[in-house]
PDB file of C-alpha atoms in Angstrom:
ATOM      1  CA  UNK A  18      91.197  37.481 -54.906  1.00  0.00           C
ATOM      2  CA  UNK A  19      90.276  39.928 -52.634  1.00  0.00           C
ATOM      3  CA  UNK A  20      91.073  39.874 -48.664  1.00  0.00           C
ATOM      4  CA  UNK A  21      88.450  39.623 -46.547  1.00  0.00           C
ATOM      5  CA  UNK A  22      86.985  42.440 -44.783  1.00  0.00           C
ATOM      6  CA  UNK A  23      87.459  42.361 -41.003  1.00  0.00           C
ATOM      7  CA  UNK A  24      84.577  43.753 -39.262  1.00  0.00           C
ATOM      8  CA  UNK A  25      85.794  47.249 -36.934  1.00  0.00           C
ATOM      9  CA  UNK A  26      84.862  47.772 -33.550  1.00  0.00           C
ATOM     10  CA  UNK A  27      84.733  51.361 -32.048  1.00  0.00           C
ATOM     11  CA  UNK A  28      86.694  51.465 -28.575  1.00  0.00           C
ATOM     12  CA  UNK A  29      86.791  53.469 -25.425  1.00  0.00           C
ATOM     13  CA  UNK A  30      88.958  55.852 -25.795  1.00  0.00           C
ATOM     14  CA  UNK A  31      90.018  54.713 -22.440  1.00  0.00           C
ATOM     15  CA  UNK A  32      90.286  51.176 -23.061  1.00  0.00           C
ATOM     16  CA  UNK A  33      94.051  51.210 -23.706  1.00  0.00           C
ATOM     17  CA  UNK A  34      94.436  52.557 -19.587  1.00  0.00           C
ATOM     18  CA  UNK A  35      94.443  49.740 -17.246  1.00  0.00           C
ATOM     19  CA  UNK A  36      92.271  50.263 -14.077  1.00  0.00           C
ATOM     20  CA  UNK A  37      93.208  51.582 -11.121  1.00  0.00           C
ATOM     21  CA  UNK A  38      90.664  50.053  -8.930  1.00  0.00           C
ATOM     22  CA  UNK A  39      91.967  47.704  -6.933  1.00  0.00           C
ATOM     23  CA  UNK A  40      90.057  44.253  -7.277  1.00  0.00           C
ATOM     24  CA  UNK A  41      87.212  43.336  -5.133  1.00  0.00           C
ATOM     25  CA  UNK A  42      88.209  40.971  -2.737  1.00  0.00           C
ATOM     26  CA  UNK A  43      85.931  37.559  -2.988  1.00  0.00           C
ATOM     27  CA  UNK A  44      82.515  37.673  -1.377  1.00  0.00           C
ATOM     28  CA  UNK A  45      83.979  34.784   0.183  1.00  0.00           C
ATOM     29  CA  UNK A  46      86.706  36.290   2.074  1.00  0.00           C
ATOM     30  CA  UNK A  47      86.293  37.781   5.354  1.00  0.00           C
ATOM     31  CA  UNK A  48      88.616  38.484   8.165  1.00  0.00           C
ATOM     32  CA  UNK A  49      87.222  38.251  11.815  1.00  0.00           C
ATOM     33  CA  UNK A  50      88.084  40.276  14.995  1.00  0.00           C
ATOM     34  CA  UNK A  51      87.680  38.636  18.345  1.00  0.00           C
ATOM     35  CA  UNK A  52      89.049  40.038  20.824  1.00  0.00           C
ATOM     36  CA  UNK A  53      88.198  39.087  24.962  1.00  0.00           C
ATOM     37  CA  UNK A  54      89.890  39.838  28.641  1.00  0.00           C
ATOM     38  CA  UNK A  55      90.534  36.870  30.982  1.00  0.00           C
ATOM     39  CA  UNK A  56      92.563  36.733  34.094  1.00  0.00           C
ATOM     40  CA  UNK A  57      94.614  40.036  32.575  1.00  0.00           C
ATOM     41  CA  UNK A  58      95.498  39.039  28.994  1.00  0.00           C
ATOM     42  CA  UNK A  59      93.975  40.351  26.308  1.00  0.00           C
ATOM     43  CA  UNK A  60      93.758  38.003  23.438  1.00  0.00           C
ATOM     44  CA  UNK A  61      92.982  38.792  19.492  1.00  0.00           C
ATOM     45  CA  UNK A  62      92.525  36.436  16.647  1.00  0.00           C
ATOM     46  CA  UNK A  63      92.145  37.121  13.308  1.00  0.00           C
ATOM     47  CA  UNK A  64      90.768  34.598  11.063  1.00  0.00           C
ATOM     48  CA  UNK A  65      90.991  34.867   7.261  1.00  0.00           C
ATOM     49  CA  UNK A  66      89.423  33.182   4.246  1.00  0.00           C
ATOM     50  CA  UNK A  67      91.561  32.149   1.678  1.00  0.00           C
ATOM     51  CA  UNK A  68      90.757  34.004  -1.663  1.00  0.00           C
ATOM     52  CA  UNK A  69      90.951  30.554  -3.561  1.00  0.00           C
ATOM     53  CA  UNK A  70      87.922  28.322  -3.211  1.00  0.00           C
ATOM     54  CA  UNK A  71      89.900  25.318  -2.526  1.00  0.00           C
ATOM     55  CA  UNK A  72      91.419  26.603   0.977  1.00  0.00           C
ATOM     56  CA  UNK A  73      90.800  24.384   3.681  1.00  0.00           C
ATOM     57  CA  UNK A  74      90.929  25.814   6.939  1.00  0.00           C
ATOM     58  CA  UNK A  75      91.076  29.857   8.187  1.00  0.00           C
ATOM     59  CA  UNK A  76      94.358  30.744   9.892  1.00  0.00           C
ATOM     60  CA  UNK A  77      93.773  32.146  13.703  1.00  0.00           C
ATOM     61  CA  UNK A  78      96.482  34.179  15.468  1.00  0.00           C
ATOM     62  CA  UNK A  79      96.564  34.807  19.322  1.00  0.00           C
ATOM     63  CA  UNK A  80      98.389  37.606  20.144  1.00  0.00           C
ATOM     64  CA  UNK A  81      98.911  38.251  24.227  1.00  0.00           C
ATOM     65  CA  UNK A  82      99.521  41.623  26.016  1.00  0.00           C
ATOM     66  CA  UNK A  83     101.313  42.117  29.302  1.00  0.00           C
ATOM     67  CA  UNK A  84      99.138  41.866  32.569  1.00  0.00           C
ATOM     68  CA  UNK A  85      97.678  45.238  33.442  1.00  0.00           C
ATOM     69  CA  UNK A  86      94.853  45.417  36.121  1.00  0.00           C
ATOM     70  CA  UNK A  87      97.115  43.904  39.067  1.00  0.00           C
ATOM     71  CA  UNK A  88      99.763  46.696  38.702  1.00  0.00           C
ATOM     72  CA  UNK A  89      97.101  49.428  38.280  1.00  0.00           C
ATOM     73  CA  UNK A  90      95.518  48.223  41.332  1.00  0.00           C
ATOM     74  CA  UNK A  91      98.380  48.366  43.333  1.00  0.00           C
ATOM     75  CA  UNK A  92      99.459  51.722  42.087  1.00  0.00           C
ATOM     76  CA  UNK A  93      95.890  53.368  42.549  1.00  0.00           C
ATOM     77  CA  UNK A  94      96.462  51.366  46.374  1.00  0.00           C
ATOM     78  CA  UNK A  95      99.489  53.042  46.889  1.00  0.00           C
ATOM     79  CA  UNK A  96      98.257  56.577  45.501  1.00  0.00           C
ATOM     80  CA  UNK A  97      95.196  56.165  47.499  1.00  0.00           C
ATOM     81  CA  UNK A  98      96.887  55.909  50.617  1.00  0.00           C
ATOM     82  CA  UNK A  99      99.718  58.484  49.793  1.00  0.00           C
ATOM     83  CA  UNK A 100      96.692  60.551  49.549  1.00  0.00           C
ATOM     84  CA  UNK A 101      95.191  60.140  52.821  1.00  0.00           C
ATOM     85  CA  UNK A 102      98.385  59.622  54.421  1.00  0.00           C
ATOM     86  CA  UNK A 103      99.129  63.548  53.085  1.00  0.00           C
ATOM     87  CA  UNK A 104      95.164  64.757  54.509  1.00  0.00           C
ATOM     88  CA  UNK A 105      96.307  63.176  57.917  1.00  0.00           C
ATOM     89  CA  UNK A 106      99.366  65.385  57.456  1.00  0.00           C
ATOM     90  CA  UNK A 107      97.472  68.277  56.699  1.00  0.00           C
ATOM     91  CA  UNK A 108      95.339  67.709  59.312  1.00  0.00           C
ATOM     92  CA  UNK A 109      97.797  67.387  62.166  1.00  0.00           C
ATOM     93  CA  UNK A 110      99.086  70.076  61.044  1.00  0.00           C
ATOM     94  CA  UNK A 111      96.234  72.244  61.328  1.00  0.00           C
ATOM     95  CA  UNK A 112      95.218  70.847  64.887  1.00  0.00           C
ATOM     96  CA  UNK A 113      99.357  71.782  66.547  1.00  0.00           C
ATOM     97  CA  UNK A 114      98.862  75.032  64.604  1.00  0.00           C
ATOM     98  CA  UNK A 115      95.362  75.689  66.342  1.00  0.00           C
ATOM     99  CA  UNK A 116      96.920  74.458  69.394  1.00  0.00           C
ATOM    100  CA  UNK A 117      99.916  76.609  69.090  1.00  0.00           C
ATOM    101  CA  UNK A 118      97.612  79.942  68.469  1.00  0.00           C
ATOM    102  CA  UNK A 119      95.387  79.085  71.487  1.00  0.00           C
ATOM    103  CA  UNK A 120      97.990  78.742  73.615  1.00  0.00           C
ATOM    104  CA  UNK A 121      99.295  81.964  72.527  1.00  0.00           C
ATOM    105  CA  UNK A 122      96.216  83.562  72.664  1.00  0.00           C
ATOM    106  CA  UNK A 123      95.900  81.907  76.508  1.00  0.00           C
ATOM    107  CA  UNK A 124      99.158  83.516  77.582  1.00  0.00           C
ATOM    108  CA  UNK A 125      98.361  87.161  76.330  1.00  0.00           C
ATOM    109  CA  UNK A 126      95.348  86.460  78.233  1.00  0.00           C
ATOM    110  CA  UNK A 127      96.938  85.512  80.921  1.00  0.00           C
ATOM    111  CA  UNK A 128      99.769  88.455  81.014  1.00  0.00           C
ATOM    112  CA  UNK A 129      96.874  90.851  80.549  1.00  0.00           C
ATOM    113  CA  UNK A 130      95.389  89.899  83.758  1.00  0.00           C
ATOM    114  CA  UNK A 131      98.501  89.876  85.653  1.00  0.00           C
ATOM    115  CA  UNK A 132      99.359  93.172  84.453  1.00  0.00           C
ATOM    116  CA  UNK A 133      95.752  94.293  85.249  1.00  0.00           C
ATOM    117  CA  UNK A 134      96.366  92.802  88.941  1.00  0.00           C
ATOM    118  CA  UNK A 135      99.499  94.243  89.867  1.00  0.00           C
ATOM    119  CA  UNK A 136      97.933  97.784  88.673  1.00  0.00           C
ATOM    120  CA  UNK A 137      94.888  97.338  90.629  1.00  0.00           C
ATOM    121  CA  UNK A 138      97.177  96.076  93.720  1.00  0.00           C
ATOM    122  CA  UNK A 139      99.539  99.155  93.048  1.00  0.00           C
ATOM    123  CA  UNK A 140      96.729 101.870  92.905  1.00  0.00           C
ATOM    124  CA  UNK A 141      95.240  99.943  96.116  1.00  0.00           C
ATOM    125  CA  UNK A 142      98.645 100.386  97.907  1.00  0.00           C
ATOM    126  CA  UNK A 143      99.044 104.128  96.673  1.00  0.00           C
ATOM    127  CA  UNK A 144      95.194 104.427  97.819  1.00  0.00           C
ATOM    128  CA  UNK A 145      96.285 102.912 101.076  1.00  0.00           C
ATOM    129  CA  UNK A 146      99.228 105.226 101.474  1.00  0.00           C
ATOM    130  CA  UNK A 147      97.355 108.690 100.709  1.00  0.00           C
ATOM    131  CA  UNK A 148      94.703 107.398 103.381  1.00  0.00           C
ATOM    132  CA  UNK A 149      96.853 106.912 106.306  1.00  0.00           C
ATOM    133  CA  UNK A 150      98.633 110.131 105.536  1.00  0.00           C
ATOM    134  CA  UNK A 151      95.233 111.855 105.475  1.00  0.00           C
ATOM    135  CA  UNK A 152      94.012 110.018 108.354  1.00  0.00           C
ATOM    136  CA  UNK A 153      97.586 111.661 110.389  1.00  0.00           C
ATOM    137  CA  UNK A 154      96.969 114.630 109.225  1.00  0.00           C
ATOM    138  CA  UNK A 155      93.006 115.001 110.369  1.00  0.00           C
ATOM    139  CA  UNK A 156      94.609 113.393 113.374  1.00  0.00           C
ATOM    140  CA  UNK A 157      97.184 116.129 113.978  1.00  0.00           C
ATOM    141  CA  UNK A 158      94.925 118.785 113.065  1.00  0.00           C
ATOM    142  CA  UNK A 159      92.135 117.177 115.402  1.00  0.00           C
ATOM    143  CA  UNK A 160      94.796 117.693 118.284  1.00  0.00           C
ATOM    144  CA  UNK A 161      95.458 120.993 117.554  1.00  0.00           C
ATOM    145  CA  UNK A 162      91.918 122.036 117.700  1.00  0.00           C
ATOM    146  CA  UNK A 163      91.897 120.064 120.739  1.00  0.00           C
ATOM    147  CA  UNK A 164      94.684 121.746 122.391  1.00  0.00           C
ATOM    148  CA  UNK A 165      92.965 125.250 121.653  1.00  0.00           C
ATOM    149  CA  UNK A 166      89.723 124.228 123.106  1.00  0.00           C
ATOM    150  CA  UNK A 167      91.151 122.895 126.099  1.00  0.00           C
ATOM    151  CA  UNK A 168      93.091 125.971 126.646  1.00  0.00           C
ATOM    152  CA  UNK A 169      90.250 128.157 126.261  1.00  0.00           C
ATOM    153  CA  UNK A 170      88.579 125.731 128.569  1.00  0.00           C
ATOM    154  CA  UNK A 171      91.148 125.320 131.133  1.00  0.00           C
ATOM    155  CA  UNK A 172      90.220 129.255 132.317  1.00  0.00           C
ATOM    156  CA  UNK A 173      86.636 127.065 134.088  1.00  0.00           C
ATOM    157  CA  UNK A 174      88.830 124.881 135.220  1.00  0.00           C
ATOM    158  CA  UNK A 175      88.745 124.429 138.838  1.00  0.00           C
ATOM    159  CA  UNK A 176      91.029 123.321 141.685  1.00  0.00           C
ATOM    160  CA  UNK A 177      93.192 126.084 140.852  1.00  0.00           C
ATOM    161  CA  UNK A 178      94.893 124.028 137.761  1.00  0.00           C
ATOM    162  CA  UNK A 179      95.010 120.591 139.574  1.00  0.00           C
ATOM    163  CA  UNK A 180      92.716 119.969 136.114  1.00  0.00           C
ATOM    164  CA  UNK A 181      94.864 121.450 133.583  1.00  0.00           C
ATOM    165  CA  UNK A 182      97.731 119.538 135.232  1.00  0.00           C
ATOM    166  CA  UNK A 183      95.983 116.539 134.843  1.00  0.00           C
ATOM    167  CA  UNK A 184      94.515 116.952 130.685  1.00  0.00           C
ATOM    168  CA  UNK A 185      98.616 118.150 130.658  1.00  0.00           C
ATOM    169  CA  UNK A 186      99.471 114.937 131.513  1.00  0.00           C
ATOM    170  CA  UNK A 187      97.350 113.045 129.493  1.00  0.00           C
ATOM    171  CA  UNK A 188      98.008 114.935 126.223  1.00  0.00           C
ATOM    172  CA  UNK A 189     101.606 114.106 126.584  1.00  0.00           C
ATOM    173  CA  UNK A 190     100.771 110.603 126.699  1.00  0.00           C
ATOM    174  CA  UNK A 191      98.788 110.725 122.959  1.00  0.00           C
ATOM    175  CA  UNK A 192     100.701 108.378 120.496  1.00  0.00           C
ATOM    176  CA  UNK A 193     101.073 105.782 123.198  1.00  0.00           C
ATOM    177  CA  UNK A 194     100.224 101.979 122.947  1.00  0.00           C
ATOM    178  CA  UNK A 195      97.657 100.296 124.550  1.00  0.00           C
ATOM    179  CA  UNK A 196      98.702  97.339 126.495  1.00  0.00           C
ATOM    180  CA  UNK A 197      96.463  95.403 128.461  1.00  0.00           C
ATOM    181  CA  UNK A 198      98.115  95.153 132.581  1.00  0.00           C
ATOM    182  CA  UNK A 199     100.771  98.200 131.394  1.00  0.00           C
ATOM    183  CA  UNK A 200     101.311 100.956 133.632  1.00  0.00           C
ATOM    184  CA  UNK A 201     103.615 103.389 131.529  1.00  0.00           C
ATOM    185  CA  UNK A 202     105.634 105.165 130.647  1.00  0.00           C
ATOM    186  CA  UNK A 203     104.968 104.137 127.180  1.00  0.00           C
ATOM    187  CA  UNK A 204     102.519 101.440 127.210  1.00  0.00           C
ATOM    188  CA  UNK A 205      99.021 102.228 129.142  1.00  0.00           C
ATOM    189  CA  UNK A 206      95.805 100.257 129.737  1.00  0.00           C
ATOM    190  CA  UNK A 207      92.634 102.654 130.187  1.00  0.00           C
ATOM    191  CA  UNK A 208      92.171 102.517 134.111  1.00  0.00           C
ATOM    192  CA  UNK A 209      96.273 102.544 134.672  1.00  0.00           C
ATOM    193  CA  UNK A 210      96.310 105.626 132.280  1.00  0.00           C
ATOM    194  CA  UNK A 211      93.484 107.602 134.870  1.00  0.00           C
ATOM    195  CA  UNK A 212      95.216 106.520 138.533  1.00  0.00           C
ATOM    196  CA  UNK A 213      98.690 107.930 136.453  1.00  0.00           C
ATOM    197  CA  UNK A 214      96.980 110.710 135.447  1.00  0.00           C
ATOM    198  CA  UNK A 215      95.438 111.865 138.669  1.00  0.00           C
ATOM    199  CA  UNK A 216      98.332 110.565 140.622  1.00  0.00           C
ATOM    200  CA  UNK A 217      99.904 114.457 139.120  1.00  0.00           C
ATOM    201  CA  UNK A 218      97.730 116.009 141.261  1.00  0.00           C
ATOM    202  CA  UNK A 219      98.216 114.013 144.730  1.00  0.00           C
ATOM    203  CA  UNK A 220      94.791 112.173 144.035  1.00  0.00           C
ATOM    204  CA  UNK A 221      95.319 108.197 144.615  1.00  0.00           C
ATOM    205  CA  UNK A 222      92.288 106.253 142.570  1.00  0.00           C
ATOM    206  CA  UNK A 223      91.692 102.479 142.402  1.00  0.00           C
ATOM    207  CA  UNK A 224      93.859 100.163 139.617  1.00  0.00           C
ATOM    208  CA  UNK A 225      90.762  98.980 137.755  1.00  0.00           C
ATOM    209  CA  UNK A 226      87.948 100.723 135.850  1.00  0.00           C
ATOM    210  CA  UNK A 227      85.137  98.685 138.514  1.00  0.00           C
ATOM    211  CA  UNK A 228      86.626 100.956 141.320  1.00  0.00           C
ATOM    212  CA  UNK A 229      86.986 104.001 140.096  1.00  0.00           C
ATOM    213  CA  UNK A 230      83.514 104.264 138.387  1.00  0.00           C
ATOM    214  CA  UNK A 231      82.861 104.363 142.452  1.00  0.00           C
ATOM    215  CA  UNK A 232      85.348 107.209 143.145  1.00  0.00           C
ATOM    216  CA  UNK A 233      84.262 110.282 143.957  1.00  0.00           C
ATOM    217  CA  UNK A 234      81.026 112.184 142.899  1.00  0.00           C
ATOM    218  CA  UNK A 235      78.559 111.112 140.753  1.00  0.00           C
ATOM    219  CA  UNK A 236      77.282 113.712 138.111  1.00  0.00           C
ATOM    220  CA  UNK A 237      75.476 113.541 135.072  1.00  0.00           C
ATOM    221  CA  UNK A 238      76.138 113.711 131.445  1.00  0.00           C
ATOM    222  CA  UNK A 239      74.488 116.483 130.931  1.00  0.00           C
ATOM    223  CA  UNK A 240      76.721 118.617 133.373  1.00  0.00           C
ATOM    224  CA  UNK A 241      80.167 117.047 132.915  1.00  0.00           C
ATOM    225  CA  UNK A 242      83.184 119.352 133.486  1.00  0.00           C
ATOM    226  CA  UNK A 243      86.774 119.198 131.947  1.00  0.00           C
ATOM    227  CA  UNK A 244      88.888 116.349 134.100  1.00  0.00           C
ATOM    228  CA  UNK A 245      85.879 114.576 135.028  1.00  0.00           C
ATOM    229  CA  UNK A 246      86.187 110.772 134.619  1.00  0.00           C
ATOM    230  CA  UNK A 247      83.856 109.183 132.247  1.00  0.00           C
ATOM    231  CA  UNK A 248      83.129 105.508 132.496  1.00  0.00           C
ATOM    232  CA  UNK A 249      81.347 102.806 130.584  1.00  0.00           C
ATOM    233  CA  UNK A 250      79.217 100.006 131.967  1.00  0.00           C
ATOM    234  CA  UNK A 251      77.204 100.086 134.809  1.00  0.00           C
ATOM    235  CA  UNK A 252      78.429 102.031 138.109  1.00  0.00           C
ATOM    236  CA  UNK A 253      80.701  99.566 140.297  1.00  0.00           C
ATOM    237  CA  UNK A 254      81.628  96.890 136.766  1.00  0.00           C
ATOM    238  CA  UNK A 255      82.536  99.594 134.316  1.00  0.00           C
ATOM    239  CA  UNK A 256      84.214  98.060 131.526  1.00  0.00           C
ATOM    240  CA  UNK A 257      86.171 101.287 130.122  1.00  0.00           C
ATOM    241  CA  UNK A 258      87.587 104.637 131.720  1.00  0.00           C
ATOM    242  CA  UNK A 259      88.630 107.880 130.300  1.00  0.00           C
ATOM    243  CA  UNK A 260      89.147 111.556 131.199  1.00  0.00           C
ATOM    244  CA  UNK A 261      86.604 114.325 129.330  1.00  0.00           C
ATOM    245  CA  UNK A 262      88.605 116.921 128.296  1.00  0.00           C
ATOM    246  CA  UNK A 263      86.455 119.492 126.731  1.00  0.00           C
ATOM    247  CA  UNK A 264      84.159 120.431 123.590  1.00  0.00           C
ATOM    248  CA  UNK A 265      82.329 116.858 123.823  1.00  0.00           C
ATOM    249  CA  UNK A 266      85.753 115.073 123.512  1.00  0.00           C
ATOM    250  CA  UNK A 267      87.673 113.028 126.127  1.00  0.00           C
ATOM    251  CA  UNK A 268      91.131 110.700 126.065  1.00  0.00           C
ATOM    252  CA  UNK A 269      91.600 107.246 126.695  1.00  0.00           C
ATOM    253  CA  UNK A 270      93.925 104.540 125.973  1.00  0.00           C
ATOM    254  CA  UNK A 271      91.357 103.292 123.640  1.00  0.00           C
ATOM    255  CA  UNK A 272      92.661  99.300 122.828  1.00  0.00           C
ATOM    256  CA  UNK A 273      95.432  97.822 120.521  1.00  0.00           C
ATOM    257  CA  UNK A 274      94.716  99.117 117.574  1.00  0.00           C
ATOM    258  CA  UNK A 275      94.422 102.875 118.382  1.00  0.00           C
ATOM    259  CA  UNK A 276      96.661 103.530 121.414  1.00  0.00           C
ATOM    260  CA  UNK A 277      95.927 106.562 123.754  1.00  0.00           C
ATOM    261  CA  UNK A 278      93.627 109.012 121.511  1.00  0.00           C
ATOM    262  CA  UNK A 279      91.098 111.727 121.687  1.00  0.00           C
ATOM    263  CA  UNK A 280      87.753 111.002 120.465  1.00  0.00           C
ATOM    264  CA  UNK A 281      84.752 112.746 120.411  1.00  0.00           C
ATOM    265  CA  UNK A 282      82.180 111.473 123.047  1.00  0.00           C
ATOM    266  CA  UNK A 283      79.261 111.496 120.482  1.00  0.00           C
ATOM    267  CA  UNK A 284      80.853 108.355 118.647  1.00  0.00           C
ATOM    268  CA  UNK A 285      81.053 105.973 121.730  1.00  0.00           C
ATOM    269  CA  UNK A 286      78.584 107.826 124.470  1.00  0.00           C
ATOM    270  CA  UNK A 287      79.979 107.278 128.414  1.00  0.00           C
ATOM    271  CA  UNK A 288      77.556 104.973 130.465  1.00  0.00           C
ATOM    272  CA  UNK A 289      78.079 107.327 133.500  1.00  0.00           C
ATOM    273  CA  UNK A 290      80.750 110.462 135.163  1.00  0.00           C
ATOM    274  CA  UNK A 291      82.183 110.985 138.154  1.00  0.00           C
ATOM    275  CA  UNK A 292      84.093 114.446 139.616  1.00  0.00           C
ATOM    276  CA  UNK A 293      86.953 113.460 142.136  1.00  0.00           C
ATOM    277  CA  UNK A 294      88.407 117.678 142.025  1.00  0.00           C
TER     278      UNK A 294
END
């Protein structure tokens, strides 16, 4: 009796290789990702499906994380104010430094000018000196000239040299102070000066200026003669007495500040003359 035939059935020439796909997971499973921040903790739960129809309930698992915002705060605090505390830093630093450079600006300032002073107050005092030397030696040179006229003068002169006795006299006396009330031999007011003066000669004239714009004989300006006695003020209260000496110049003890000079009589014109030689 013959077998019977069993039908063949052509396979995959792959069929004898298992799969390497991994199996789908049931439409039914699912796994769930909640995940919220309260009061700092960060909570996560997972909830799965079992893969088996019959499961009853999902699993959930809380997981908590350390507290985070309250730290953070304080350390952004305390940068914050590390921050600011460093710009107020800065910033006082800046202001002594601007301080410090304007008060060093202030003091070169300030030695400037006091160097500029004491050179203007030393080239004042140099000025000062080179004036009063040129103002002796105009002075000396105005006496000389003086002198010269007077002796080419003095050959006019009358009363056989009773004048150039008298302009002698007076010349020698040049340098002297003025001293209100003094009567020589250093010290001279204007009207002692004349009576001394005279006095050379044998003439005796009044103390004060009043009386001896009186003496003698009146004559005008326009004629005056060497050793006639100029006077200033009216005839009788003259203020001011001197002797004309020649060349429209005459001595006097002038006041405090100059002594006994010679001036010239176009610089402080006489009120009135008299002649008493």
């Amino acid at each position: 009796m013959k077998e019977p035939l069993v039908p063949v059935v052509p396979m995959s020439h792959t069929a004898h290789i298992r799969s390497h796909r991994k199996p789908r997971r049931s439409a039914t499973s699912s796994i769930a990702l909640r995940a919220g921040v309260a009061g700092g903790v960060l909570s996560m739960a997972a909830a799965g499906a079992s893969a088996s129809a019959n499961a009853a309930e999902p699993v959930t698992q809380t997981i908590e994380l350390p507290t985070l915002t309250a730290d953070l705060s304080a350390q952004v605090a305390q940068s914050a104010a590390a921050t600011q505390q460093a710009a107020a830093n800065y910033e006082l630093r800046a202001e002594r430094d601007a301080a410090a450079a304007k008060a060093a600006a202030e003091a070169k300032k300030d030695l400037a000018e006091a160097k500029k002073k004491a050179e203007a107050k030393k080239k004042a005092a140099e000025a000062a000196r080179k004036a009063a030397a040129e103002r002796a030696t105009r002075s000396t040179e105005r006496a000389t000239l003086s002198a010269s006229a007077s002796a080419s003068t003095s050959v006019s002169a009358p009363s056989s040299g009773s004048v150039a006795t008298v302009i002698a006299f007076l010349k020698a006396q040049v340098g002297d102070a003025y001293v209100m009330g003094a009567t020589g031999p250093n010290a001279w007011d204007c009207s002692s000066l004349v009576q001394a003066a005279y006095k050379q000669v044998g003439v005796d004239l009044p103390r004060v200026s009043q009386d001896q714009s009186m003496a003698g004989t009146d004559v005008p300006l326009s004629d005056v003669q060497v050793g006639d006695i100029l006077y200033w003020g009216g005839k009788g209260s003259a203020y001011h007495v001197g002797v004309y000496i020649g060349d429209g110049q005459y001595l006097d003890a002038a006041n405090p500040s100059k002594g006994v000079v010679i001036q010239d009589l176009s610089g402080y014109p006489a009120s009135g003359a008299v002649r008493v030689l």
